Amino acid sequence: FNKRGAIGAVREDDDINPNKESSGSEFYIVLGNIYTNEQLDEIEKTDKEKRLNAIIESLFIKNQDSIQKIMKNNPEKLDVFQNKLIEQASIIYKKTPELKFTAEQRKAYTTIGGVPQLDNNYTVFGEVIEGFDVLDKIAHVKVGFANRPIQDIKMKVKLIK
């Protein structure tokens, strides 16, 4: 999960990359913030709403032609069709993974911090175990376009099993 020090794979936004495929050449290291349990509860709730709305929106986009035909030929049947799409979205929604923080995640997010909104959306494949002072220094360099450092930062990394 995306606690402070987690190393994850970057990916394109959902509208470009609906399968959430990770980049093979870019990564991120989480610094993040410390959260309260109430804030984590709100993130879980907001995630539920976002997931359902995204599913509904995708179904409406996929059925755009049908919606336009109904509006043109049988506008009185539009509500029935839209309700069917919402029912379909509800079924799909129940099958999607829910963002529900474990006790371990809550402990990390309320003590060392992180970015819990990234959970269930990005692949975490490693973790920083020392050198946090270096990460803090990197976090304070000047950045330009797309939040990229103005000057490249070279890293020496040691991978361990």
mmCIF file of N, CA, C and O in Angstrom, residues 96-147:
data_model
loop_
_atom_site.group_PDB
_atom_site.id
_atom_site.type_symbol
_atom_site.label_atom_id
_atom_site.label_comp_id
_atom_site.label_asym_id
_atom_site.label_seq_id
_atom_site.Cartn_x
_atom_site.Cartn_y
_atom_site.Cartn_z
ATOM 1 N N THR A 96 -16.418 -4.822 -8.025
ATOM 2 C CA THR A 96 -15.132 -4.120 -8.045
ATOM 3 C C THR A 96 -14.542 -4.073 -6.646
ATOM 4 O O THR A 96 -15.276 -4.041 -5.657
ATOM 5 N N PRO A 97 -13.201 -4.080 -6.544
ATOM 6 C CA PRO A 97 -12.581 -4.066 -5.208
ATOM 7 C C PRO A 97 -12.883 -2.771 -4.463
ATOM 8 O O PRO A 97 -12.828 -1.686 -5.022
ATOM 9 N N GLU A 98 -13.226 -2.937 -3.206
ATOM 10 C CA GLU A 98 -13.570 -1.805 -2.353
ATOM 11 C C GLU A 98 -12.325 -1.300 -1.638
ATOM 12 O O GLU A 98 -11.492 -2.090 -1.195
ATOM 13 N N LEU A 99 -12.196 0.010 -1.541
ATOM 14 C CA LEU A 99 -11.113 0.595 -0.771
ATOM 15 C C LEU A 99 -11.528 0.566 0.693
ATOM 16 O O LEU A 99 -12.410 1.310 1.123
ATOM 17 N N LYS A 100 -10.927 -0.338 1.442
ATOM 18 C CA LYS A 100 -11.208 -0.487 2.867
ATOM 19 C C LYS A 100 -9.858 -0.686 3.548
ATOM 20 O O LYS A 100 -9.191 -1.690 3.347
ATOM 21 N N PHE A 101 -9.462 0.295 4.336
ATOM 22 C CA PHE A 101 -8.144 0.255 4.959
ATOM 23 C C PHE A 101 -8.082 -0.790 6.064
ATOM 24 O O PHE A 101 -8.976 -0.872 6.906
ATOM 25 N N THR A 102 -7.008 -1.583 6.049
ATOM 26 C CA THR A 102 -6.782 -2.572 7.098
ATOM 27 C C THR A 102 -6.228 -1.873 8.336
ATOM 28 O O THR A 102 -5.848 -0.693 8.279
ATOM 29 N N ALA A 103 -6.151 -2.601 9.424
ATOM 30 C CA ALA A 103 -5.576 -2.047 10.658
ATOM 31 C C ALA A 103 -4.121 -1.632 10.420
ATOM 32 O O ALA A 103 -3.678 -0.577 10.901
ATOM 33 N N GLU A 104 -3.383 -2.422 9.637
ATOM 34 C CA GLU A 104 -1.983 -2.104 9.326
ATOM 35 C C GLU A 104 -1.886 -0.801 8.517
ATOM 36 O O GLU A 104 -1.040 0.058 8.796
ATOM 37 N N GLN A 105 -2.761 -0.650 7.527
ATOM 38 C CA GLN A 105 -2.759 0.572 6.723
ATOM 39 C C GLN A 105 -3.114 1.777 7.583
ATOM 40 O O GLN A 105 -2.466 2.817 7.500
ATOM 41 N N ARG A 106 -4.149 1.636 8.403
ATOM 42 C CA ARG A 106 -4.567 2.748 9.259
ATOM 43 C C ARG A 106 -3.438 3.160 10.203
ATOM 44 O O ARG A 106 -3.205 4.349 10.411
ATOM 45 N N LYS A 107 -2.741 2.196 10.758
ATOM 46 C CA LYS A 107 -1.633 2.515 11.668
ATOM 47 C C LYS A 107 -0.556 3.304 10.922
ATOM 48 O O LYS A 107 -0.055 4.312 11.416
ATOM 49 N N ALA A 108 -0.205 2.834 9.730
ATOM 50 C CA ALA A 108 0.835 3.521 8.948
ATOM 51 C C ALA A 108 0.387 4.930 8.554
ATOM 52 O O ALA A 108 1.139 5.894 8.725
ATOM 53 N N TYR A 109 -0.832 5.055 8.038
ATOM 54 C CA TYR A 109 -1.297 6.361 7.559
ATOM 55 C C TYR A 109 -1.494 7.366 8.697
ATOM 56 O O TYR A 109 -1.411 8.567 8.480
ATOM 57 N N THR A 110 -1.752 6.875 9.911
ATOM 58 C CA THR A 110 -1.949 7.789 11.039
ATOM 59 C C THR A 110 -0.661 8.049 11.821
ATOM 60 O O THR A 110 -0.663 8.868 12.736
ATOM 61 N N THR A 111 0.424 7.356 11.463
ATOM 62 C CA THR A 111 1.698 7.578 12.170
ATOM 63 C C THR A 111 2.792 8.107 11.249
ATOM 64 O O THR A 111 3.304 9.194 11.458
ATOM 65 N N ILE A 112 3.124 7.328 10.193
ATOM 66 C CA ILE A 112 4.209 7.767 9.295
ATOM 67 C C ILE A 112 3.689 8.476 8.055
ATOM 68 O O ILE A 112 4.431 9.175 7.381
ATOM 69 N N GLY A 113 2.416 8.261 7.722
ATOM 70 C CA GLY A 113 1.809 8.944 6.580
ATOM 71 C C GLY A 113 1.892 8.167 5.285
ATOM 72 O O GLY A 113 2.327 7.020 5.234
ATOM 73 N N GLY A 114 1.464 8.833 4.225
ATOM 74 C CA GLY A 114 1.440 8.234 2.903
ATOM 75 C C GLY A 114 0.409 8.913 2.027
ATOM 76 O O GLY A 114 0.013 10.051 2.286
ATOM 77 N N VAL A 115 -0.032 8.199 0.998
ATOM 78 C CA VAL A 115 -1.058 8.712 0.083
ATOM 79 C C VAL A 115 -2.104 7.606 -0.105
ATOM 80 O O VAL A 115 -2.068 6.854 -1.085
ATOM 81 N N PRO A 116 -3.044 7.491 0.836
ATOM 82 C CA PRO A 116 -4.014 6.395 0.786
ATOM 83 C C PRO A 116 -4.924 6.414 -0.433
ATOM 84 O O PRO A 116 -5.438 5.373 -0.841
ATOM 85 N N GLN A 117 -5.103 7.580 -1.060
ATOM 86 C CA GLN A 117 -5.970 7.668 -2.240
ATOM 87 C C GLN A 117 -5.420 6.854 -3.413
ATOM 88 O O GLN A 117 -6.147 6.554 -4.350
ATOM 89 N N LEU A 118 -4.143 6.495 -3.375
ATOM 90 C CA LEU A 118 -3.546 5.720 -4.462
ATOM 91 C C LEU A 118 -3.802 4.220 -4.322
ATOM 92 O O LEU A 118 -3.627 3.472 -5.281
ATOM 93 N N ASP A 119 -4.211 3.777 -3.130
ATOM 94 C CA ASP A 119 -4.430 2.345 -2.902
ATOM 95 C C ASP A 119 -5.503 1.817 -3.852
ATOM 96 O O ASP A 119 -6.476 2.491 -4.164
ATOM 97 N N ASN A 120 -5.306 0.594 -4.317
ATOM 98 C CA ASN A 120 -6.181 -0.097 -5.280
ATOM 99 C C ASN A 120 -6.110 0.512 -6.681
ATOM 100 O O ASN A 120 -6.883 0.133 -7.541
ATOM 101 N N ASN A 121 -5.225 1.481 -6.889
ATOM 102 C CA ASN A 121 -5.129 2.112 -8.202
ATOM 103 C C ASN A 121 -3.742 2.010 -8.826
ATOM 104 O O ASN A 121 -3.610 2.178 -10.031
ATOM 105 N N TYR A 122 -2.731 1.799 -8.021
ATOM 106 C CA TYR A 122 -1.359 1.731 -8.513
ATOM 107 C C TYR A 122 -0.657 0.530 -7.887
ATOM 108 O O TYR A 122 -0.957 0.152 -6.751
ATOM 109 N N THR A 123 0.300 -0.043 -8.626
ATOM 110 C CA THR A 123 1.033 -1.200 -8.154
ATOM 111 C C THR A 123 2.224 -0.764 -7.313
ATOM 112 O O THR A 123 3.115 -0.079 -7.803
ATOM 113 N N VAL A 124 2.224 -1.167 -6.052
ATOM 114 C CA VAL A 124 3.366 -0.934 -5.161
ATOM 115 C C VAL A 124 4.239 -2.179 -5.248
ATOM 116 O O VAL A 124 3.768 -3.294 -5.044
ATOM 117 N N PHE A 125 5.527 -1.984 -5.573
ATOM 118 C CA PHE A 125 6.404 -3.134 -5.758
ATOM 119 C C PHE A 125 7.654 -3.105 -4.891
ATOM 120 O O PHE A 125 8.478 -4.010 -4.949
ATOM 121 N N GLY A 126 7.807 -2.090 -4.070
ATOM 122 C CA GLY A 126 8.987 -2.014 -3.213
ATOM 123 C C GLY A 126 8.787 -1.016 -2.101
ATOM 124 O O GLY A 126 7.718 -0.408 -1.966
ATOM 125 N N GLU A 127 9.853 -0.848 -1.313
ATOM 126 C CA GLU A 127 9.750 0.023 -0.156
ATOM 127 C C GLU A 127 11.138 0.549 0.201
ATOM 128 O O GLU A 127 12.125 -0.195 0.186
ATOM 129 N N VAL A 128 11.214 1.818 0.512
ATOM 130 C CA VAL A 128 12.445 2.424 1.011
ATOM 131 C C VAL A 128 12.594 2.000 2.467
ATOM 132 O O VAL A 128 11.641 2.113 3.244
ATOM 133 N N ILE A 129 13.774 1.496 2.827
ATOM 134 C CA ILE A 129 13.969 1.090 4.221
ATOM 135 C C ILE A 129 14.977 1.974 4.947
ATOM 136 O O ILE A 129 15.042 1.966 6.166
ATOM 137 N N GLU A 130 15.756 2.762 4.184
ATOM 138 C CA GLU A 130 16.631 3.758 4.797
ATOM 139 C C GLU A 130 16.883 4.862 3.790
ATOM 140 O O GLU A 130 16.647 4.698 2.605
ATOM 141 N N GLY A 131 17.344 6.018 4.281
ATOM 142 C CA GLY A 131 17.602 7.147 3.391
ATOM 143 C C GLY A 131 16.440 8.109 3.272
ATOM 144 O O GLY A 131 16.350 8.864 2.304
ATOM 145 N N PHE A 132 15.554 8.113 4.246
ATOM 146 C CA PHE A 132 14.409 9.014 4.198
ATOM 147 C C PHE A 132 14.832 10.480 4.190
ATOM 148 O O PHE A 132 14.139 11.322 3.641
ATOM 149 N N ASP A 133 15.993 10.773 4.783
ATOM 150 C CA ASP A 133 16.486 12.148 4.766
ATOM 151 C C ASP A 133 16.749 12.613 3.340
ATOM 152 O O ASP A 133 16.512 13.761 2.985
ATOM 153 N N VAL A 134 17.210 11.691 2.491
ATOM 154 C CA VAL A 134 17.459 12.010 1.077
ATOM 155 C C VAL A 134 16.128 12.281 0.370
ATOM 156 O O VAL A 134 16.011 13.220 -0.412
ATOM 157 N N LEU A 135 15.120 11.461 0.666
ATOM 158 C CA LEU A 135 13.796 11.681 0.068
ATOM 159 C C LEU A 135 13.244 13.048 0.457
ATOM 160 O O LEU A 135 12.665 13.749 -0.367
ATOM 161 N N ASP A 136 13.417 13.420 1.712
ATOM 162 C CA ASP A 136 12.937 14.728 2.159
ATOM 163 C C ASP A 136 13.640 15.860 1.417
ATOM 164 O O ASP A 136 13.020 16.857 1.059
ATOM 165 N N LYS A 137 14.931 15.700 1.140
ATOM 166 C CA LYS A 137 15.674 16.715 0.380
ATOM 167 C C LYS A 137 15.148 16.788 -1.060
ATOM 168 O O LYS A 137 14.957 17.872 -1.609
ATOM 169 N N ILE A 138 14.933 15.629 -1.659
ATOM 170 C CA ILE A 138 14.415 15.586 -3.037
ATOM 171 C C ILE A 138 13.044 16.266 -3.103
ATOM 172 O O ILE A 138 12.732 16.976 -4.054
ATOM 173 N N ALA A 139 12.235 16.071 -2.072
ATOM 174 C CA ALA A 139 10.885 16.636 -2.054
ATOM 175 C C ALA A 139 10.892 18.162 -2.055
ATOM 176 O O ALA A 139 9.883 18.775 -2.394
ATOM 177 N N HIS A 140 12.013 18.754 -1.717
ATOM 178 C CA HIS A 140 12.070 20.210 -1.620
ATOM 179 C C HIS A 140 12.836 20.876 -2.767
ATOM 180 O O HIS A 140 13.087 22.074 -2.712
ATOM 181 N N VAL A 141 13.188 20.125 -3.820
ATOM 182 C CA VAL A 141 13.876 20.751 -4.958
ATOM 183 C C VAL A 141 12.874 21.507 -5.810
ATOM 184 O O VAL A 141 11.667 21.235 -5.777
ATOM 185 N N LYS A 142 13.371 22.460 -6.585
ATOM 186 C CA LYS A 142 12.496 23.222 -7.483
ATOM 187 C C LYS A 142 12.019 22.317 -8.612
ATOM 188 O O LYS A 142 12.785 21.534 -9.172
ATOM 189 N N VAL A 143 10.722 22.469 -8.928
ATOM 190 C CA VAL A 143 10.136 21.670 -9.987
ATOM 191 C C VAL A 143 9.540 22.580 -11.050
ATOM 192 O O VAL A 143 9.220 23.729 -10.797
ATOM 193 N N GLY A 144 9.378 22.006 -12.230
ATOM 194 C CA GLY A 144 8.778 22.734 -13.341
ATOM 195 C C GLY A 144 7.553 22.001 -13.829
ATOM 196 O O GLY A 144 6.752 21.493 -13.048
ATOM 197 N N PHE A 145 7.435 21.902 -15.151
ATOM 198 C CA PHE A 145 6.287 21.281 -15.808
ATOM 199 C C PHE A 145 6.058 19.859 -15.279
ATOM 200 O O PHE A 145 6.983 19.099 -15.089
ATOM 201 N N ALA A 146 4.799 19.523 -15.042
ATOM 202 C CA ALA A 146 4.365 18.200 -14.584
ATOM 203 C C ALA A 146 5.030 17.804 -13.268
ATOM 204 O O ALA A 146 5.257 16.627 -13.010
ATOM 205 N N ASN A 147 5.386 18.800 -12.479
ATOM 206 C CA ASN A 147 5.980 18.561 -11.163
ATOM 207 C C ASN A 147 7.316 17.824 -11.250
ATOM 208 O O ASN A 147 7.717 17.119 -10.349
#
